[in-house]
Structures are given as C-alpha cells and as structure tokens.
mmCIF file with all atom_site columns, C-alpha atoms in Angstrom:
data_model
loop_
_atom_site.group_PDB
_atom_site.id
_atom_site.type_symbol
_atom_site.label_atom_id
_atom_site.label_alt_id
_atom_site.label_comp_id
_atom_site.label_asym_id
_atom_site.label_entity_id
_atom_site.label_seq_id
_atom_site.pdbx_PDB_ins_code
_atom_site.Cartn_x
_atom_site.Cartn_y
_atom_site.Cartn_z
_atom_site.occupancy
_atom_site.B_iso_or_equiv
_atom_site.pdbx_formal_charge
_atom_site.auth_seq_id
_atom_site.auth_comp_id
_atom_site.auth_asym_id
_atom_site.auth_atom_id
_atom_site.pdbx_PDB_model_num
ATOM 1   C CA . UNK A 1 1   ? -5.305  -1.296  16.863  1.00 0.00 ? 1   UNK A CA 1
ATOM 2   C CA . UNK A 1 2   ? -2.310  -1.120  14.928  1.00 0.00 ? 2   UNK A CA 1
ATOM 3   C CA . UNK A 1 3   ? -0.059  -0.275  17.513  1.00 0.00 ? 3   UNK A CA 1
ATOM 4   C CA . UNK A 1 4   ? -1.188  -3.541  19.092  1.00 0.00 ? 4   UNK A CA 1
ATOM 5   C CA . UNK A 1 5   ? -1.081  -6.024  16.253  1.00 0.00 ? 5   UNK A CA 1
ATOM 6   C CA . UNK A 1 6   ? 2.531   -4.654  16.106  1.00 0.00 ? 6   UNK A CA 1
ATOM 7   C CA . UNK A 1 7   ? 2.214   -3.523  12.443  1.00 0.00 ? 7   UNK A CA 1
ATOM 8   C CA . UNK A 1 8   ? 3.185   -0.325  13.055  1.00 0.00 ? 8   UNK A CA 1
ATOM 9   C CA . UNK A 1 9   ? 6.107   -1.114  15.410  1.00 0.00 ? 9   UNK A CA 1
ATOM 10  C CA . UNK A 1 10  ? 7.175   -3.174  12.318  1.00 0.00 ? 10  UNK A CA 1
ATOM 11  C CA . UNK A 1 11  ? 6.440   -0.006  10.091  1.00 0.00 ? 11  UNK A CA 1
ATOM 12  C CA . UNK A 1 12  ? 8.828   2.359   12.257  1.00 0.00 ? 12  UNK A CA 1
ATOM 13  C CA . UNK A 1 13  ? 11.568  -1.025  12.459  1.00 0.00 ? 13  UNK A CA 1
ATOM 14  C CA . UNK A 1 14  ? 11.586  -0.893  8.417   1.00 0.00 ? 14  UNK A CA 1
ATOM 15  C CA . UNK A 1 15  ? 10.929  3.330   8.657   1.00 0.00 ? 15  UNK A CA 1
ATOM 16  C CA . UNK A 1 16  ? 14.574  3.248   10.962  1.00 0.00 ? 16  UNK A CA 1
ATOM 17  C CA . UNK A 1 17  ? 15.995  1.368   8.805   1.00 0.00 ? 17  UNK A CA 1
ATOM 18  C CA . UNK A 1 18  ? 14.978  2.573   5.024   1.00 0.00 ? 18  UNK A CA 1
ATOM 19  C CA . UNK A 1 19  ? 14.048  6.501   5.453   1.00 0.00 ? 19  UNK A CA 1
ATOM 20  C CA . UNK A 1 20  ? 15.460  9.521   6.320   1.00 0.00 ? 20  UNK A CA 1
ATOM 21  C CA . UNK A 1 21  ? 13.161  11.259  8.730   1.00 0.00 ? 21  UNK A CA 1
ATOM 22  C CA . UNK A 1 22  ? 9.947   10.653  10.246  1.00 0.00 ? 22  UNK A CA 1
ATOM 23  C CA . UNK A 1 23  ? 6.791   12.478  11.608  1.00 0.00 ? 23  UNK A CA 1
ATOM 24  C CA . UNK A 1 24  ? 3.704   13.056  12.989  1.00 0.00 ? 24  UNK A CA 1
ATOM 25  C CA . UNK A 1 25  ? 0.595   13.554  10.401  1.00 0.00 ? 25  UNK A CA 1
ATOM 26  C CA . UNK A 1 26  ? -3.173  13.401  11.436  1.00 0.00 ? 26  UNK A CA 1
ATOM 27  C CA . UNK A 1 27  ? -5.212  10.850  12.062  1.00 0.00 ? 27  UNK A CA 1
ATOM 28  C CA . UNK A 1 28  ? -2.253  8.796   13.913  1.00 0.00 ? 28  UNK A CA 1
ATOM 29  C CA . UNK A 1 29  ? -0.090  8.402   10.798  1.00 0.00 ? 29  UNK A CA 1
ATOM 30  C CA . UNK A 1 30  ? 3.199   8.637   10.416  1.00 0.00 ? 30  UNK A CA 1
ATOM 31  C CA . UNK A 1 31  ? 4.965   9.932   7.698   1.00 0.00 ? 31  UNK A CA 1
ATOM 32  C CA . UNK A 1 32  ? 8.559   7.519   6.693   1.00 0.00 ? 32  UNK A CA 1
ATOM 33  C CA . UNK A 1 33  ? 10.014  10.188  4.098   1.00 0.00 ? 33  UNK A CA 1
ATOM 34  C CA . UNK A 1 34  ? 13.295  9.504   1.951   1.00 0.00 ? 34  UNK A CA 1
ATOM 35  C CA . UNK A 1 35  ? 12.731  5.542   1.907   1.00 0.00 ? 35  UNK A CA 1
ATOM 36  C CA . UNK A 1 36  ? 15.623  3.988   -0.211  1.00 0.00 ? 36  UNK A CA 1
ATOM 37  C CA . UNK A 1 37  ? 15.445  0.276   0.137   1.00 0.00 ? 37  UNK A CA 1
ATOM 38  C CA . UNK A 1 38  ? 14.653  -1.424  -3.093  1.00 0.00 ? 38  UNK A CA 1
ATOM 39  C CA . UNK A 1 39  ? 11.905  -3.276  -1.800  1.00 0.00 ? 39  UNK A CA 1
ATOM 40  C CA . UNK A 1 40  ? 8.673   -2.525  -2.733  1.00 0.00 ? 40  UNK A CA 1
ATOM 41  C CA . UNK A 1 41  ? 9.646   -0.416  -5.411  1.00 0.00 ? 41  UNK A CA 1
ATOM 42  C CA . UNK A 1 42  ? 6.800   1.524   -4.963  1.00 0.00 ? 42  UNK A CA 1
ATOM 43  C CA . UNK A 1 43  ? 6.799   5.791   -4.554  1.00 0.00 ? 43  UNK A CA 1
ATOM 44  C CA . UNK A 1 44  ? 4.656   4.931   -1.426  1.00 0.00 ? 44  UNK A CA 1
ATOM 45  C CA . UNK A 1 45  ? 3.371   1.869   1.068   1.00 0.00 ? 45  UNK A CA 1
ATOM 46  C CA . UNK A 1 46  ? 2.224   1.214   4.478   1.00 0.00 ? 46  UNK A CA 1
ATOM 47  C CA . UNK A 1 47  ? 2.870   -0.901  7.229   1.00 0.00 ? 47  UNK A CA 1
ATOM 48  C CA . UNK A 1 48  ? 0.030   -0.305  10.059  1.00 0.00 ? 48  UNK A CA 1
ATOM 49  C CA . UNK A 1 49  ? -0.318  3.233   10.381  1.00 0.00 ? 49  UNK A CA 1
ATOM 50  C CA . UNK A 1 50  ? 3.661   4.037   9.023   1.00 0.00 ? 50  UNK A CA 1
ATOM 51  C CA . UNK A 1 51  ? 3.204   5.959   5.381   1.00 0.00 ? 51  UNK A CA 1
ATOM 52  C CA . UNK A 1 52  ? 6.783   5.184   3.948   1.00 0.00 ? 52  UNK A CA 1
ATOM 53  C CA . UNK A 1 53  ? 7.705   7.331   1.456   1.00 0.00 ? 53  UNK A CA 1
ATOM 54  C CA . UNK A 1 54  ? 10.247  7.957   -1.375  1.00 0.00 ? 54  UNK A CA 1
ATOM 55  C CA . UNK A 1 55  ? 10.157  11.570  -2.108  1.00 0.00 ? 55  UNK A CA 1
ATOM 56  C CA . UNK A 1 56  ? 8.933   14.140  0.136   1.00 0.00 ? 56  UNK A CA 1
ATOM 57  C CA . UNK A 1 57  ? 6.521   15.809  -2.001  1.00 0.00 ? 57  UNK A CA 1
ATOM 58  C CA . UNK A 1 58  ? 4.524   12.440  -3.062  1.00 0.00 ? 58  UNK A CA 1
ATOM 59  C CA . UNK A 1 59  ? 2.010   13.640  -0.686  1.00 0.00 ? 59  UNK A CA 1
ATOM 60  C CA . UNK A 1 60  ? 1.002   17.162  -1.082  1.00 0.00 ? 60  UNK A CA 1
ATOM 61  C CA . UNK A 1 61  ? -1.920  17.519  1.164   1.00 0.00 ? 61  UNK A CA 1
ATOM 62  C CA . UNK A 1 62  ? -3.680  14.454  3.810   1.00 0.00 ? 62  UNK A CA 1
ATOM 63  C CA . UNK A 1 63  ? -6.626  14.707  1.035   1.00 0.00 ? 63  UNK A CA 1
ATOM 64  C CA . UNK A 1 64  ? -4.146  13.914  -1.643  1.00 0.00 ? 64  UNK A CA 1
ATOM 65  C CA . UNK A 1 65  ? -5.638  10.658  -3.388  1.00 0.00 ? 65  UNK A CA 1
ATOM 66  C CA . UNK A 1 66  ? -2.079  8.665   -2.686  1.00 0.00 ? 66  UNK A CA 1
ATOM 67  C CA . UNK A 1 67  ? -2.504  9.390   0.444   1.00 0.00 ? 67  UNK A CA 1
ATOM 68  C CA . UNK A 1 68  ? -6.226  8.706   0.830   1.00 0.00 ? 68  UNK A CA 1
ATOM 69  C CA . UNK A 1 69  ? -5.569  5.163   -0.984  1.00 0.00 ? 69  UNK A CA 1
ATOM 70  C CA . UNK A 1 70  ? -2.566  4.606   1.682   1.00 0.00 ? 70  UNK A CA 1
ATOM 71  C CA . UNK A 1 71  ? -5.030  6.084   4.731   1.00 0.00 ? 71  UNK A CA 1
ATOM 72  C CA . UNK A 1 72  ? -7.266  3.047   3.780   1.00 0.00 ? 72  UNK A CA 1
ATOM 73  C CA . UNK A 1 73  ? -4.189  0.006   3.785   1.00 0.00 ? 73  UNK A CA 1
ATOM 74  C CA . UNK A 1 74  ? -4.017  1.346   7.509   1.00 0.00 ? 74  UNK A CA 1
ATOM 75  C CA . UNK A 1 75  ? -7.312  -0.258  7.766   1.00 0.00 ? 75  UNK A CA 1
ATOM 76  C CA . UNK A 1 76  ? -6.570  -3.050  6.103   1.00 0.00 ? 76  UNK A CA 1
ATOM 77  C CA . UNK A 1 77  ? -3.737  -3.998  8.387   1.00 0.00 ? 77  UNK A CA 1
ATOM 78  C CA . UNK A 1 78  ? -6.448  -3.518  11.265  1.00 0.00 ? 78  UNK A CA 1
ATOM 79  C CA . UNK A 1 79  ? -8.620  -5.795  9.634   1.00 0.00 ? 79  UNK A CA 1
ATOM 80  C CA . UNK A 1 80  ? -6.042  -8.061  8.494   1.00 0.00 ? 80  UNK A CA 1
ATOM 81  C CA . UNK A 1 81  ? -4.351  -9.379  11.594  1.00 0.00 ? 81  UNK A CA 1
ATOM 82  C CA . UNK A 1 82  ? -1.055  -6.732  11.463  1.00 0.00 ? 82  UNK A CA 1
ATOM 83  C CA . UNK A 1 83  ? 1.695   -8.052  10.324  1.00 0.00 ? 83  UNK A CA 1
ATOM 84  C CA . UNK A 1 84  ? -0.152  -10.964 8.746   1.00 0.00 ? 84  UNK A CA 1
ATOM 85  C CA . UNK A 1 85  ? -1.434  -9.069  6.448   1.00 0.00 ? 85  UNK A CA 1
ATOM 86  C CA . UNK A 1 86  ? 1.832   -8.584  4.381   1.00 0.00 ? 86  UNK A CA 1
ATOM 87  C CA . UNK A 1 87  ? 1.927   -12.134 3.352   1.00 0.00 ? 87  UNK A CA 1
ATOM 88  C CA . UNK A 1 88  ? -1.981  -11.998 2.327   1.00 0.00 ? 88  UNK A CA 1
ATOM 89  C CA . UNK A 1 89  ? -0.813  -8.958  0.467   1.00 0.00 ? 89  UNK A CA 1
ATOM 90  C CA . UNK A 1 90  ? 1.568   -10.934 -1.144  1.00 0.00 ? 90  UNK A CA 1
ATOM 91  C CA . UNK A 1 91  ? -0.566  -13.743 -1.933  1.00 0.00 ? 91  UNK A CA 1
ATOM 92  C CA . UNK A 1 92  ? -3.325  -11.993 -3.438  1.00 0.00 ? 92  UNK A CA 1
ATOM 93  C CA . UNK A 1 93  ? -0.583  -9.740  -5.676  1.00 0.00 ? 93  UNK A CA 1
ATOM 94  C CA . UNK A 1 94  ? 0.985   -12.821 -6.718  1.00 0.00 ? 94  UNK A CA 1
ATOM 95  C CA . UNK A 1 95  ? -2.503  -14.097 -8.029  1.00 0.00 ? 95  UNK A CA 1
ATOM 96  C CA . UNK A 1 96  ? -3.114  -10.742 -9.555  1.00 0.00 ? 96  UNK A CA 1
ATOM 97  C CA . UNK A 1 97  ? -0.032  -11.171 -11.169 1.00 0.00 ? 97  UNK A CA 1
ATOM 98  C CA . UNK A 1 98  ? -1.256  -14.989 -12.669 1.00 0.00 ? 98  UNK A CA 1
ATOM 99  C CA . UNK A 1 99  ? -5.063  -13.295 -13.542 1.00 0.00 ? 99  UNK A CA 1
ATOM 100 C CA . UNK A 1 100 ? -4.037  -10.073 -15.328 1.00 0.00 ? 100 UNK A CA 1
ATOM 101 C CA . UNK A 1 101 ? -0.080  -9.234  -15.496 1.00 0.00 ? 101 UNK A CA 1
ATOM 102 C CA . UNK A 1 102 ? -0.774  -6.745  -13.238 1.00 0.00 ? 102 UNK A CA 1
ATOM 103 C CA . UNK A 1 103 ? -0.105  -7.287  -9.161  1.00 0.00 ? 103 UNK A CA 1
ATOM 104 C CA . UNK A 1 104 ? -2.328  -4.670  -8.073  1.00 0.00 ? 104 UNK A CA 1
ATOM 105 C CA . UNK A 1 105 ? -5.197  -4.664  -10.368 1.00 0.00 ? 105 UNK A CA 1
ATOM 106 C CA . UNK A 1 106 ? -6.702  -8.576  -8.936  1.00 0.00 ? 106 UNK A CA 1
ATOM 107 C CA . UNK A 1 107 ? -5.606  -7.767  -5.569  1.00 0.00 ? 107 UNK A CA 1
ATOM 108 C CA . UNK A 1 108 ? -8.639  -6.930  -3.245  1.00 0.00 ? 108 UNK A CA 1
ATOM 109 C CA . UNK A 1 109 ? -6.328  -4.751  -0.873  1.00 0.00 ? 109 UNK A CA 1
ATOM 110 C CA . UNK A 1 110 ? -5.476  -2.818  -4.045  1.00 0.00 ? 110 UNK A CA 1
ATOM 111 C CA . UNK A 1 111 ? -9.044  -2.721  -5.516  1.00 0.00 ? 111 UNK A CA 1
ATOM 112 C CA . UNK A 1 112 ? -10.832 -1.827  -1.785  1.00 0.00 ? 112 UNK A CA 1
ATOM 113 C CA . UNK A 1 113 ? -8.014  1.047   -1.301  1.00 0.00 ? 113 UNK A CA 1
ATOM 114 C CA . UNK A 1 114 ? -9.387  2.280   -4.532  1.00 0.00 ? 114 UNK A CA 1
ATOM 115 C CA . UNK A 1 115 ? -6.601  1.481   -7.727  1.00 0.00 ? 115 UNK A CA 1
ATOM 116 C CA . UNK A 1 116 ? -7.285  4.969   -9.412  1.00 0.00 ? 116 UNK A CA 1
ATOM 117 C CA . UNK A 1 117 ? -6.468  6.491   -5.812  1.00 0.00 ? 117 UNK A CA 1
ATOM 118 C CA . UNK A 1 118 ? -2.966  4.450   -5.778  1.00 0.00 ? 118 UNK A CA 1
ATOM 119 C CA . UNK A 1 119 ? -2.432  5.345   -9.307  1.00 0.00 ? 119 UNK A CA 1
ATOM 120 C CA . UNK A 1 120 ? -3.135  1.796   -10.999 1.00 0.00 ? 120 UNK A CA 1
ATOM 121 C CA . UNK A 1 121 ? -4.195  1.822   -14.353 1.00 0.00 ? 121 UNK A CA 1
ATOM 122 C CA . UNK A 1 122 ? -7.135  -1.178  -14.448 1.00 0.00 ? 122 UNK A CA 1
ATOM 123 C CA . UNK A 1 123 ? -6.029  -4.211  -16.411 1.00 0.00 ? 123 UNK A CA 1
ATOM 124 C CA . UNK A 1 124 ? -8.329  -6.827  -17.484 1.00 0.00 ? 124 UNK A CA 1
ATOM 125 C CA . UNK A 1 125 ? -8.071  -10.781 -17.524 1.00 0.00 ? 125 UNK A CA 1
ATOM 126 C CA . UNK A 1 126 ? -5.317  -12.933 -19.278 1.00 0.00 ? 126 UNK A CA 1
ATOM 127 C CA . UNK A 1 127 ? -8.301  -15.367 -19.882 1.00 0.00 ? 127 UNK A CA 1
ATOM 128 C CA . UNK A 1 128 ? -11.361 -14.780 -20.846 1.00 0.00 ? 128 UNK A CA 1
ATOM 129 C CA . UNK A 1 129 ? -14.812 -17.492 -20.645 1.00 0.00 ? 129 UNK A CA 1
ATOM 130 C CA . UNK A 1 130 ? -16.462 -16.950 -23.932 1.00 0.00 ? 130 UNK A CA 1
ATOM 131 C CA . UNK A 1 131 ? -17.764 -19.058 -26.844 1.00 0.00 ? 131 UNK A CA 1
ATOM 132 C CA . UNK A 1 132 ? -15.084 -20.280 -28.974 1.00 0.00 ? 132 UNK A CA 1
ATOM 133 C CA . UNK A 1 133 ? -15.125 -20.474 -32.934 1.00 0.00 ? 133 UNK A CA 1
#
C-alpha cells in the first residue's frame, strides 16, 4: 500500500539523498543507514516502509523495540493517506508540544507505535483540571 500512496518512493527520494547505503530487511522494509540531514533529529524515522537511520547498529535485531515501534509508523502511513501523513504527524507533535513540552508524548502516532518502544519517556500535562484553593 505504501508503494502506492507514494510514501515510500518519497522515503527512498529523502533515503538518496540523506544516507549512505540502503537495503533489503523483512517484511518489505528498507533499511536508510548513515542518514545525516539535520532534519528530524531523531536516531531513527520512517517514511512508508523506508527505516532511515543514523547509525548502523540502532537496530540490532527486526525484534529490536526501535524497530518494532518504527515497523508500526509503516502502518500508520498506510492508514494515513502516505505522504499526508507527515503533515498530520506534524500537527499532532506540534499539539503535543502545546499539551505537555513533549512532541511525542500527546501525539497519537507516537502513543499507538508504543512511546516506551521509540524510547519516549511519558510526560504528563502542562495543565491540569482540578479544584483550585
């Protein structure tokens, strides 16, 4: 499905640009290893079924949870119209951001591709609803 919403086309296009090398894993990933864009400044994210990576080892084995939590964005972009999805993504981390400080921990892409998978540490509301003194 991927391959025809064009996100992963887009994920190789940013792979060719920003990594090094990639290849083949199961499932129908691919593995983008050596990314050194600046943006997202994270060790690893997807676009369709493209795992872009900045080190090598980040994912030791496909059962590794990084790479279970980026298995399940692949989904998400199935889901999520392809390449649409990256400004929903964007949208709901940029609320995140307003709820908790945090761009991942409000984000339901984050929170469905499990956040102690990704490596997110949980942060709670900026607000709380509560009696006040």
């Amino acid at each position: 499905m991927n391959l025809i919403n064009l996100s992963t086309p887009l994920g190789l296009l940013i792979a060719l640009i920003g990594a090094r090398r990639v290849t083949r894993g199961p499932r129908g990933l691919l593995y983008a290893y050596g990314y050194r864009l600046p943006v997202p400044p994270a060790p690893a994210f997807t676009v369709g079924n493209v795992i872009l990576l900045r080190r090598r080892d980040a994912l030791r084995t496909d059962r590794h949870p990084l790479h279970v939590h980026e298995e399940r964005h692949t989904t998400q972009y199935a889901w999520s119209l392809g390449p649409a999805m990256i400004v929903f993504y964007v949208l709901a981390s940029a609320a995140s951001w307003a709820l908790c400080g945090c761009w991942a921990c409000y984000n339901p892409y984050e929170r469905l591709a499990d956040l102690a998978d990704g490596g997110y540490d949980r942060h709670y509301l900026r607000f709380r609803a509560g009696p006040r003194a």
